[in-house]
Short mmCIF file of N, CA and C in Angstrom, two decimals:
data_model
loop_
_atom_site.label_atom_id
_atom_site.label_comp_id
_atom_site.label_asym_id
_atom_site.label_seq_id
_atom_site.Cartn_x
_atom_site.Cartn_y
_atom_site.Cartn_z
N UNK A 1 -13.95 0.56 4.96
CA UNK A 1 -13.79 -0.73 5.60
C UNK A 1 -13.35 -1.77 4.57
N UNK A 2 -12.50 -2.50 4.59
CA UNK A 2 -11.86 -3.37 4.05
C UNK A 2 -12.86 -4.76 4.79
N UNK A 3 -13.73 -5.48 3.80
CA UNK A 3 -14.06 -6.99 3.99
C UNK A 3 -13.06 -8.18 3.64
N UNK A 4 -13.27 -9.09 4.81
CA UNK A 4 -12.72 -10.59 4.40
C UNK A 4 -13.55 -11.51 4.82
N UNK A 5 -13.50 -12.73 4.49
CA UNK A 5 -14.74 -13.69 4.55
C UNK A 5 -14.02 -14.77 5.67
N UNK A 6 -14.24 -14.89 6.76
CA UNK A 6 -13.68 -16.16 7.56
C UNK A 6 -14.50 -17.47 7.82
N UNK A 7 -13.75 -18.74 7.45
CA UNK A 7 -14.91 -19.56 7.31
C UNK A 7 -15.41 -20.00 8.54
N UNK A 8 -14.79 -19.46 9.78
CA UNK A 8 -15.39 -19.91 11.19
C UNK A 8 -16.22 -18.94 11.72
N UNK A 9 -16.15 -17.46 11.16
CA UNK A 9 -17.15 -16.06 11.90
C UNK A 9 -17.65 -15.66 10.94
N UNK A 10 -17.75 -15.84 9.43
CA UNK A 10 -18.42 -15.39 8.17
C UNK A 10 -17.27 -13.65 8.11
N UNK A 11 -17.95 -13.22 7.23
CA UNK A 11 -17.13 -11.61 6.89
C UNK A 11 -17.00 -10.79 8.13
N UNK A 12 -15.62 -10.02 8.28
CA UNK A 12 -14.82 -9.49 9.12
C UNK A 12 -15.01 -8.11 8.84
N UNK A 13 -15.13 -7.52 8.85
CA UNK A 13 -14.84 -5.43 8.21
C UNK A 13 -13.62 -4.97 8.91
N UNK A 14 -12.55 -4.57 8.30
CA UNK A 14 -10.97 -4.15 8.90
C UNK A 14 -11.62 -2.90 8.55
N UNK A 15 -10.72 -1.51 9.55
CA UNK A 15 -11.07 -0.72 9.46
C UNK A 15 -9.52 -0.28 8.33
N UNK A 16 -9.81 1.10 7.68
CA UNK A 16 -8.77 1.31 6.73
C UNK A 16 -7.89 2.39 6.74
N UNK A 17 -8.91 3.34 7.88
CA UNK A 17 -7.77 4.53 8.31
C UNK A 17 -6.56 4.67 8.83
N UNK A 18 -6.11 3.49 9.44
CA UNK A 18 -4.57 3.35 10.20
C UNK A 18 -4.39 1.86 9.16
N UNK A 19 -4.48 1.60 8.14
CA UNK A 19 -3.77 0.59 7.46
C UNK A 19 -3.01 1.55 6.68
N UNK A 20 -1.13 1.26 6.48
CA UNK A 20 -0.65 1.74 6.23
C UNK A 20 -0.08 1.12 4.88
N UNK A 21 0.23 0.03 4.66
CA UNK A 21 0.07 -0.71 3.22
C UNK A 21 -0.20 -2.26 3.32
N UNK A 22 -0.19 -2.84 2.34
CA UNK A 22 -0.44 -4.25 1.98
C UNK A 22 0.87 -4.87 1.22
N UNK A 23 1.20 -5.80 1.60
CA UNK A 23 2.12 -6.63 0.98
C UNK A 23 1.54 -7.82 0.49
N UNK A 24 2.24 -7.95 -0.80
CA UNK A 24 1.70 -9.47 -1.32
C UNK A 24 2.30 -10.49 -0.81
N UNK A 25 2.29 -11.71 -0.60
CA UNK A 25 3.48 -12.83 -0.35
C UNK A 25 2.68 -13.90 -1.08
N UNK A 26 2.51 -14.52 -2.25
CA UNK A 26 2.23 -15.40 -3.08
C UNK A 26 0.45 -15.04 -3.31
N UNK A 27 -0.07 -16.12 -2.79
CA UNK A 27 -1.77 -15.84 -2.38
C UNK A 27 -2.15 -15.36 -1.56
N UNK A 28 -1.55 -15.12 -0.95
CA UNK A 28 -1.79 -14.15 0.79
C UNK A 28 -0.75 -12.89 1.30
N UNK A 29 -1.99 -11.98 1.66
CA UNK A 29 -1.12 -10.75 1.65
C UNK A 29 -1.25 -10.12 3.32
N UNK A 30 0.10 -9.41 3.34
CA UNK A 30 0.03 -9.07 4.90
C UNK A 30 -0.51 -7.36 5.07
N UNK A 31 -1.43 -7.20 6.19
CA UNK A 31 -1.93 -5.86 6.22
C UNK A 31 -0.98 -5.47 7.35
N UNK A 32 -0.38 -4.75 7.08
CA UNK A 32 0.04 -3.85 8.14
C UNK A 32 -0.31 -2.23 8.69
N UNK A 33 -0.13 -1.81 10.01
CA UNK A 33 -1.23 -0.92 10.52
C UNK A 33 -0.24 -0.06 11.17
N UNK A 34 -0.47 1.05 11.27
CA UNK A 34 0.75 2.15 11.64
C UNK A 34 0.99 1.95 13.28
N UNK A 35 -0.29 1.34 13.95
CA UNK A 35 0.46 0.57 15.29
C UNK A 35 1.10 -0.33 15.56
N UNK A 36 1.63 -1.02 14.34
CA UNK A 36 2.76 -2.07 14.17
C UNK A 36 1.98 -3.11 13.90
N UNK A 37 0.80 -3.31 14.14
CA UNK A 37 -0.09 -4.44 14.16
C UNK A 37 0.04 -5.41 12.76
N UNK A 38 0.41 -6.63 12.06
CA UNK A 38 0.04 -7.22 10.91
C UNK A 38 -0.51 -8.43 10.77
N UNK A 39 -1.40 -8.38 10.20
CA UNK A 39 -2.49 -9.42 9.63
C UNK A 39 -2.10 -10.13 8.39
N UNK A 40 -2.39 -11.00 8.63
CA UNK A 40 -1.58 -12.19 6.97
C UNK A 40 -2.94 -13.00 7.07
N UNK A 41 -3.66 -12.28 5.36
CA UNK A 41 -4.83 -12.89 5.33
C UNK A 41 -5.07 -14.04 3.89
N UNK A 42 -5.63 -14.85 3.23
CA UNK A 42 -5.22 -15.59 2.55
C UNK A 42 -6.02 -14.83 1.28
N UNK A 43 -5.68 -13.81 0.62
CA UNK A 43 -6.34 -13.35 -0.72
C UNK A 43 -5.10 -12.51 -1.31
N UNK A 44 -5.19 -12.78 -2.61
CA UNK A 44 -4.39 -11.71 -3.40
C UNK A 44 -4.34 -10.15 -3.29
N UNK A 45 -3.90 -9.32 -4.01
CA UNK A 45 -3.85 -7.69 -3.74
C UNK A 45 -4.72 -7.84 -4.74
N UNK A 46 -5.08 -8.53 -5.84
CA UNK A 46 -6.54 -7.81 -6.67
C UNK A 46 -7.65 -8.39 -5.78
N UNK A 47 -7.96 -9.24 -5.03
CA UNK A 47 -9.38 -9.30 -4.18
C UNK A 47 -9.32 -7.50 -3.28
N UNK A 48 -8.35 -6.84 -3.13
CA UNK A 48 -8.46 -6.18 -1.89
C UNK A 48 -8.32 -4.91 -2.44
N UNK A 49 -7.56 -4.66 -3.63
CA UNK A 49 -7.69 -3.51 -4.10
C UNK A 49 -8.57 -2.65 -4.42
N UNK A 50 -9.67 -3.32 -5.19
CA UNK A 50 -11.12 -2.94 -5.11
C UNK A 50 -11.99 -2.39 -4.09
N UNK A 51 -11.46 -2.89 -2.85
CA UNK A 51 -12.29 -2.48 -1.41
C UNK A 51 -12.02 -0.84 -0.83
N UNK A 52 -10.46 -0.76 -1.20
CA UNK A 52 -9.48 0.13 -0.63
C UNK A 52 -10.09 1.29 -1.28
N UNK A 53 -10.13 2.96 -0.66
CA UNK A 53 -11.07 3.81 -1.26
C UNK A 53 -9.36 4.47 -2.64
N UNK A 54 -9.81 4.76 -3.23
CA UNK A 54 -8.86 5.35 -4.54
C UNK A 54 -8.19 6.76 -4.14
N UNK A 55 -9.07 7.16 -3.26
CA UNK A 55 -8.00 8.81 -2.86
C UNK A 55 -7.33 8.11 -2.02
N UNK A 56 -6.83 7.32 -1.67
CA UNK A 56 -5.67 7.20 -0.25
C UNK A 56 -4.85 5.71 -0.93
N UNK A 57 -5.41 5.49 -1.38
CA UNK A 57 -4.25 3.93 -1.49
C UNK A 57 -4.09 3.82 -3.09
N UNK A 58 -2.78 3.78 -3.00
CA UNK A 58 -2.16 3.97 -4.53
C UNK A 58 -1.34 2.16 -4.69
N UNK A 59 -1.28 1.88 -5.96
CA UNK A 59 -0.24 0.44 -6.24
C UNK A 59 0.80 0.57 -6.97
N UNK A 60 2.39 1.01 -6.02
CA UNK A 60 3.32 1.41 -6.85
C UNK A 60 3.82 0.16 -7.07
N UNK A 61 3.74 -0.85 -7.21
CA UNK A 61 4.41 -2.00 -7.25
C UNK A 61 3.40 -3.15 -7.53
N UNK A 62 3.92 -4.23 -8.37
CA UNK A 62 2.72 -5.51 -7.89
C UNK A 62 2.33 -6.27 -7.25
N UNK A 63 3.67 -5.66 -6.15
CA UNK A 63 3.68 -6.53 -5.25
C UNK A 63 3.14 -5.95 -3.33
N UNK A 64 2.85 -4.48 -3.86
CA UNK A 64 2.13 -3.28 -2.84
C UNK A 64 1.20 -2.70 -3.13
N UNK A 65 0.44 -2.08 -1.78
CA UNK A 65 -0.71 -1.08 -2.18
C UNK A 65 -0.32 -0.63 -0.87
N UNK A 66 -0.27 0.99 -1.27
CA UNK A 66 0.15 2.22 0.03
C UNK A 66 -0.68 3.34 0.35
N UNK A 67 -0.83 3.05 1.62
CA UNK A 67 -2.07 4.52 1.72
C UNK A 67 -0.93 6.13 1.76
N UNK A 68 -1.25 6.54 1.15
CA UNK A 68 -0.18 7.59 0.47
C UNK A 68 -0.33 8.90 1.77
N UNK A 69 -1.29 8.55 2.64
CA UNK A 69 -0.83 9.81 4.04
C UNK A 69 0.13 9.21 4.73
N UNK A 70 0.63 7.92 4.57
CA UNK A 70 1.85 7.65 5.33
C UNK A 70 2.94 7.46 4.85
N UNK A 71 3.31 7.81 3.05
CA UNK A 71 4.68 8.53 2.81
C UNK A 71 5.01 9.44 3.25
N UNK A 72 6.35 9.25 4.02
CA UNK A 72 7.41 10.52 4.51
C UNK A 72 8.01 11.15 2.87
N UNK A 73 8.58 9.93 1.78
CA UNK A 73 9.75 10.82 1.36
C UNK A 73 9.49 9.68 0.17
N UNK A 74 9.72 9.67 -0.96
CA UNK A 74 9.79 9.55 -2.02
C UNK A 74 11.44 9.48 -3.04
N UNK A 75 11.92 7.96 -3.26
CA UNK A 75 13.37 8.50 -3.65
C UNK A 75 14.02 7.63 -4.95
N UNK A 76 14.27 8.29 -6.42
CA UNK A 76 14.69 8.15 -7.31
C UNK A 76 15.95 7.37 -7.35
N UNK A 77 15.80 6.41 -7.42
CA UNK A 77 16.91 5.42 -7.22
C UNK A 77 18.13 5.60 -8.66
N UNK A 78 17.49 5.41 -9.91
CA UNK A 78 18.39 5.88 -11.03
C UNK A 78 17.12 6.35 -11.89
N UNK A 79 17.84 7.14 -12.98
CA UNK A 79 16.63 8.01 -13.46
C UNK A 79 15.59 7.13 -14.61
N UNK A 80 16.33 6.25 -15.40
CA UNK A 80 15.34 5.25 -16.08
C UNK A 80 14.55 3.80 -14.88
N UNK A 81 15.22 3.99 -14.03
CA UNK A 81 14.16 2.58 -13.21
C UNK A 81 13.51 3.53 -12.51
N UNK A 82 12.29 2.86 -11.39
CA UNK A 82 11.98 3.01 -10.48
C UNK A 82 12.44 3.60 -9.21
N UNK A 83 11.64 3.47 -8.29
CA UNK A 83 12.81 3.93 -6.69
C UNK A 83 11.46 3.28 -6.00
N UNK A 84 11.95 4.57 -4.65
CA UNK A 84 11.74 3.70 -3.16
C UNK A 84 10.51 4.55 -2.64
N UNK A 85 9.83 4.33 -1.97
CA UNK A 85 8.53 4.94 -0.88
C UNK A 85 9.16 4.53 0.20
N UNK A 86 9.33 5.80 0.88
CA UNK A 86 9.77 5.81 2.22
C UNK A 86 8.49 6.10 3.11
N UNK A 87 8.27 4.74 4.24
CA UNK A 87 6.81 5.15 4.84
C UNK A 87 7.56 6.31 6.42
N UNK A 88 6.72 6.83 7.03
CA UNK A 88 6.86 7.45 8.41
C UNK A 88 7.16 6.41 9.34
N UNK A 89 6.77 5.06 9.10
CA UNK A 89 7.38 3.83 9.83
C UNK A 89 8.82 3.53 9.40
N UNK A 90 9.91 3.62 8.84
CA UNK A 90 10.46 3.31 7.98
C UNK A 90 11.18 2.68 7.30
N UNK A 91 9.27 1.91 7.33
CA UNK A 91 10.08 0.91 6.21
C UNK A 91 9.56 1.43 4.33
N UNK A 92 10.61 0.91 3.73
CA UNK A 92 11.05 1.69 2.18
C UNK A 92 10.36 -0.08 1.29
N UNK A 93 9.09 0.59 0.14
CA UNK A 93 8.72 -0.57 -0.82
C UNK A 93 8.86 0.21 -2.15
N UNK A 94 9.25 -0.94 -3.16
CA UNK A 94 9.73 -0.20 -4.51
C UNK A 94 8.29 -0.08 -4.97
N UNK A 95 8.71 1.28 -6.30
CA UNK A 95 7.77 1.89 -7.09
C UNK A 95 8.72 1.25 -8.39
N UNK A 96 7.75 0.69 -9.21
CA UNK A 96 7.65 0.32 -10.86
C UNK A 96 8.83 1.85 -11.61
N UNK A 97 9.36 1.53 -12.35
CA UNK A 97 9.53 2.77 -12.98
C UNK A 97 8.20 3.06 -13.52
N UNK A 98 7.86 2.10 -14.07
CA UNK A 98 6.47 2.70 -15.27
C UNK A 98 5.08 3.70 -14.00
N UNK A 99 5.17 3.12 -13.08
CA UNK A 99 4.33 3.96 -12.08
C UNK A 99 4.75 5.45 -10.86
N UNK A 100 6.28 5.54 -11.39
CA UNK A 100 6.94 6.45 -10.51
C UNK A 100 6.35 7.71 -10.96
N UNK A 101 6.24 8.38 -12.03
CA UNK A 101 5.50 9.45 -12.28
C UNK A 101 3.89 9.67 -11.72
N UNK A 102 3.23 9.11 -12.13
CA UNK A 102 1.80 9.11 -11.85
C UNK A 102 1.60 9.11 -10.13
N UNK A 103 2.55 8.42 -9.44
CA UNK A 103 2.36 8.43 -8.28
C UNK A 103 3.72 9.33 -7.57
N UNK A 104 3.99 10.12 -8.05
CA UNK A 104 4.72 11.29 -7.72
C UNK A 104 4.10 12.46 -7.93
N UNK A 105 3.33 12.62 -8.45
CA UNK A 105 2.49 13.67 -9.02
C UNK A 105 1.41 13.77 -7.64
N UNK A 106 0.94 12.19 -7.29
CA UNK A 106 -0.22 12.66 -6.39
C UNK A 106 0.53 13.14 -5.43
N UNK A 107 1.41 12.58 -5.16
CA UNK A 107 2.21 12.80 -4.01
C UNK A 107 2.09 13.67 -3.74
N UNK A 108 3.04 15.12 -4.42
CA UNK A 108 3.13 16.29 -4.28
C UNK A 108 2.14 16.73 -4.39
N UNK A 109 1.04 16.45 -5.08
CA UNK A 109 -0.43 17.15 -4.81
C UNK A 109 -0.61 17.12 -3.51
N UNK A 110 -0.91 15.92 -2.92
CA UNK A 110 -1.18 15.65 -1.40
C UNK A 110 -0.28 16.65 -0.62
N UNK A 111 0.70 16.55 -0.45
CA UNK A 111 1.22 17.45 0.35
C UNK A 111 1.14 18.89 0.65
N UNK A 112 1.03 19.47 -0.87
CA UNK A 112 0.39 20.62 -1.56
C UNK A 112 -0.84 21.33 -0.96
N UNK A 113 -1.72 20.44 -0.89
CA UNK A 113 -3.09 20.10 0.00
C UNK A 113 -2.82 20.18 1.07
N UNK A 114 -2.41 19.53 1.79
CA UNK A 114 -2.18 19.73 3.48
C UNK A 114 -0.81 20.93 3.88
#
């Protein structure tokens, strides 16, 4: 469960199994949910990263956090930068070069696994 604090109902609990990633947009980041559903809540990706469990949500970017059962496809844009996460929704958020390995690795683990 993902917490947020509202100052009119006190703390909220989002559930985290159908959140499919997080986008940053300055101080406030949007949750989006594999039923299309998105929430634009007013906290950074480090308040929320911490909440998110570590086997499922990876941060290829500083500006994302992706729950990694809803990459389709994974794609090397040039071989010294970064590339793209292609979700099963599809929409595509960049990976860091410096984080494309480490989170290619789980990748194929995961899949490996299932």
């Amino acid at each position: 469960m993902l917490t947020m604090h509202c100052r009119k109902t006190g703390p909220i609990s989002l559930p985290v199994a159908d959140l499919m990633f997080l986008q940053a947009t300055g101080n406030y980041c949007w949750l989006h949910w594999k039923n299309g559903q998105r929430l634009l809540l007013p906290r950074t990706l480090k308040y929320y990263e911490p909440q998110l469990p570590d086997a499922l949500f990876v941060r290829p970017h500083h500006n994302c956090i992706v729950n990694i059962r809803y990459i389709e496809r994974m794609e090397r844009i040039y071989p010294d930068k970064g590339g793209l996460i292609h979700l099963r929704s599809g929409v595509a958020l960049p990976i860091s070069r410096r984080r494309w390995l480490a989170i290619r690795q789980l990748y194929t683990r995961l899949k490996t696994d299932h």
